[in-house]
Amino acid sequence: MQNRQANQLRSLQNAQTFLKDHADALGDVVATEPHTVLDESLVAIAEHTSVQNGHVRRAKSAVATQQVMRAALIRDHMAPISRIARLKLGNRAELVSLTLPKNVPGYERLAALAQGMALAAEPWADVFITAGLKPDFIASLRNTANAMIAAANARSSSKATVRTATSALGSKLAHARKAVNVLDAYVHSALVSSNPDLLEGWKLTKRIPQTGGSGTPAPAATQSPAPAPAESQSPAPASAPAAAA
């Protein structure tokens, strides 16, 4: 959740709590449709927030998996095949497809190279197995490449879901805020004469905190006091003229 959205949500929750705590003083205000809209909106907002947070965590997990799979693909699969190929195949043309890229490519490009390496290694499987690779080394190479791409796809899917939830969250927050604006008029009417002190509490409660999300109002900017004007100094008296010799 963005800091701005968190501040908006905190304001709405504060308004909801105020209405509940002071229901007796507010009378019919708590029975109005805008109050129901506020309550229902906060339930929906909680659901969107849960989805948003869950997929943010999934995206982070997918990134970690993606990085692990990438490292394993190069270190445990492609590098051993490339080294054995240089040792056993000499200058054969197939060696080109069995070498590591000079620069580390992107995930999609690396997966494509891994799949090409698996295909090129198949005719020489016995050579690689004799050199120490496991009998399923080609299948393991392909599976690791696929797992890396699956993690990349999971990350993209989660990020898309987060964007959707964030947009929906913004709409729900805006709708709930409109309900609070209507309630504001009702609360004023109910309290302006009977309980002006409580009305001031409402005005403070419904405000959106202008902070980074801590809920503590940002301190007002302070100005350094203007320097005091320099004291006026009387001009030094002119020195008396020297006596004539």
PDB file of N, CA and C in Angstrom, residues 1-10 49 52-53 56 162-163 165-167 169-170 173 211-213:
ATOM      1  N   MET A   1       0.850  -1.188   0.000  1.00  0.00           N
ATOM      2  CA  MET A   1       0.000   0.000   0.000  1.00  0.00           C
ATOM      3  C   MET A   1       0.889   1.243   0.000  1.00  0.00           C
ATOM      4  N   GLN A   2       0.550   2.182  -0.845  1.00  0.00           N
ATOM      5  CA  GLN A   2       1.298   3.424  -0.908  1.00  0.00           C
ATOM      6  C   GLN A   2       1.057   4.244   0.361  1.00  0.00           C
ATOM      7  N   ASN A   3       2.034   5.090   0.709  1.00  0.00           N
ATOM      8  CA  ASN A   3       1.888   5.916   1.916  1.00  0.00           C
ATOM      9  C   ASN A   3       0.647   6.800   1.849  1.00  0.00           C
ATOM     10  N   ARG A   4       0.407   7.359   0.665  1.00  0.00           N
ATOM     11  CA  ARG A   4      -0.770   8.222   0.508  1.00  0.00           C
ATOM     12  C   ARG A   4      -2.056   7.430   0.764  1.00  0.00           C
ATOM     13  N   GLN A   5      -2.133   6.230   0.240  1.00  0.00           N
ATOM     14  CA  GLN A   5      -3.312   5.399   0.458  1.00  0.00           C
ATOM     15  C   GLN A   5      -3.430   4.985   1.923  1.00  0.00           C
ATOM     16  N   ALA A   6      -2.293   4.714   2.558  1.00  0.00           N
ATOM     17  CA  ALA A   6      -2.322   4.343   3.978  1.00  0.00           C
ATOM     18  C   ALA A   6      -2.855   5.490   4.826  1.00  0.00           C
ATOM     19  N   ASN A   7      -2.474   6.705   4.487  1.00  0.00           N
ATOM     20  CA  ASN A   7      -2.987   7.866   5.224  1.00  0.00           C
ATOM     21  C   ASN A   7      -4.483   8.047   5.008  1.00  0.00           C
ATOM     22  N   GLN A   8      -4.937   7.841   3.779  1.00  0.00           N
ATOM     23  CA  GLN A   8      -6.365   7.940   3.497  1.00  0.00           C
ATOM     24  C   GLN A   8      -7.149   6.887   4.273  1.00  0.00           C
ATOM     25  N   LEU A   9      -6.618   5.672   4.302  1.00  0.00           N
ATOM     26  CA  LEU A   9      -7.288   4.591   5.024  1.00  0.00           C
ATOM     27  C   LEU A   9      -7.341   4.897   6.515  1.00  0.00           C
ATOM     28  N   ARG A  10      -6.259   5.404   7.058  1.00  0.00           N
ATOM     29  CA  ARG A  10      -6.235   5.732   8.484  1.00  0.00           C
ATOM     30  C   ARG A  10      -7.299   6.781   8.822  1.00  0.00           C
ATOM     31  N   THR A  49      -6.570  -4.744   0.125  1.00  0.00           N
ATOM     32  CA  THR A  49      -5.266  -4.615   0.763  1.00  0.00           C
ATOM     33  C   THR A  49      -4.622  -5.978   0.980  1.00  0.00           C
ATOM     34  N   GLN A  52      -3.389  -7.179  -2.360  1.00  0.00           N
ATOM     35  CA  GLN A  52      -2.224  -6.382  -2.746  1.00  0.00           C
ATOM     36  C   GLN A  52      -0.976  -6.843  -1.993  1.00  0.00           C
ATOM     37  N   ASN A  53      -1.094  -6.942  -0.675  1.00  0.00           N
ATOM     38  CA  ASN A  53       0.059  -7.334   0.129  1.00  0.00           C
ATOM     39  C   ASN A  53       0.506  -8.762  -0.176  1.00  0.00           C
ATOM     40  N   VAL A  56       2.383  -8.773  -3.470  1.00  0.00           N
ATOM     41  CA  VAL A  56       3.697  -8.121  -3.325  1.00  0.00           C
ATOM     42  C   VAL A  56       4.699  -9.130  -2.774  1.00  0.00           C
ATOM     43  N   VAL A 162      -0.968  -6.836  -8.404  1.00  0.00           N
ATOM     44  CA  VAL A 162      -0.734  -5.733  -7.467  1.00  0.00           C
ATOM     45  C   VAL A 162      -1.209  -4.417  -8.076  1.00  0.00           C
ATOM     46  N   ARG A 163      -0.912  -4.204  -9.353  1.00  0.00           N
ATOM     47  CA  ARG A 163      -1.355  -2.968 -10.006  1.00  0.00           C
ATOM     48  C   ARG A 163      -2.880  -2.886 -10.041  1.00  0.00           C
ATOM     49  N   ALA A 165      -5.000  -4.391  -7.971  1.00  0.00           N
ATOM     50  CA  ALA A 165      -5.496  -4.189  -6.608  1.00  0.00           C
ATOM     51  C   ALA A 165      -5.255  -2.762  -6.143  1.00  0.00           C
ATOM     52  N   THR A 166      -4.137  -2.185  -6.532  1.00  0.00           N
ATOM     53  CA  THR A 166      -3.835  -0.807  -6.140  1.00  0.00           C
ATOM     54  C   THR A 166      -4.827   0.166  -6.768  1.00  0.00           C
ATOM     55  N   SER A 167      -5.161  -0.083  -8.049  1.00  0.00           N
ATOM     56  CA  SER A 167      -6.134   0.769  -8.719  1.00  0.00           C
ATOM     57  C   SER A 167      -7.518   0.634  -8.069  1.00  0.00           C
ATOM     58  N   LEU A 169      -8.126  -0.319  -5.060  1.00  0.00           N
ATOM     59  CA  LEU A 169      -8.031   0.260  -3.726  1.00  0.00           C
ATOM     60  C   LEU A 169      -8.222   1.769  -3.781  1.00  0.00           C
ATOM     61  N   GLY A 170      -7.611   2.405  -4.775  1.00  0.00           N
ATOM     62  CA  GLY A 170      -7.775   3.845  -4.923  1.00  0.00           C
ATOM     63  C   GLY A 170      -9.228   4.231  -5.157  1.00  0.00           C
ATOM     64  N   LEU A 173     -11.160   3.829  -1.845  1.00  0.00           N
ATOM     65  CA  LEU A 173     -10.823   4.890  -0.908  1.00  0.00           C
ATOM     66  C   LEU A 173     -11.532   6.190  -1.280  1.00  0.00           C
ATOM     67  N   THR A 211       1.574  12.685   6.194  1.00  0.00           N
ATOM     68  CA  THR A 211       2.835  12.113   6.649  1.00  0.00           C
ATOM     69  C   THR A 211       3.243  11.018   5.703  1.00  0.00           C
ATOM     70  N   GLY A 212       4.376  10.401   6.015  1.00  0.00           N
ATOM     71  CA  GLY A 212       4.854   9.265   5.223  1.00  0.00           C
ATOM     72  C   GLY A 212       4.213   7.966   5.636  1.00  0.00           C
ATOM     73  N   GLY A 213       3.172   8.014   6.485  1.00  0.00           N
ATOM     74  CA  GLY A 213       2.491   6.779   6.856  1.00  0.00           C
ATOM     75  C   GLY A 213       2.555   6.481   8.343  1.00  0.00           C
TER      76      GLY A 213
END
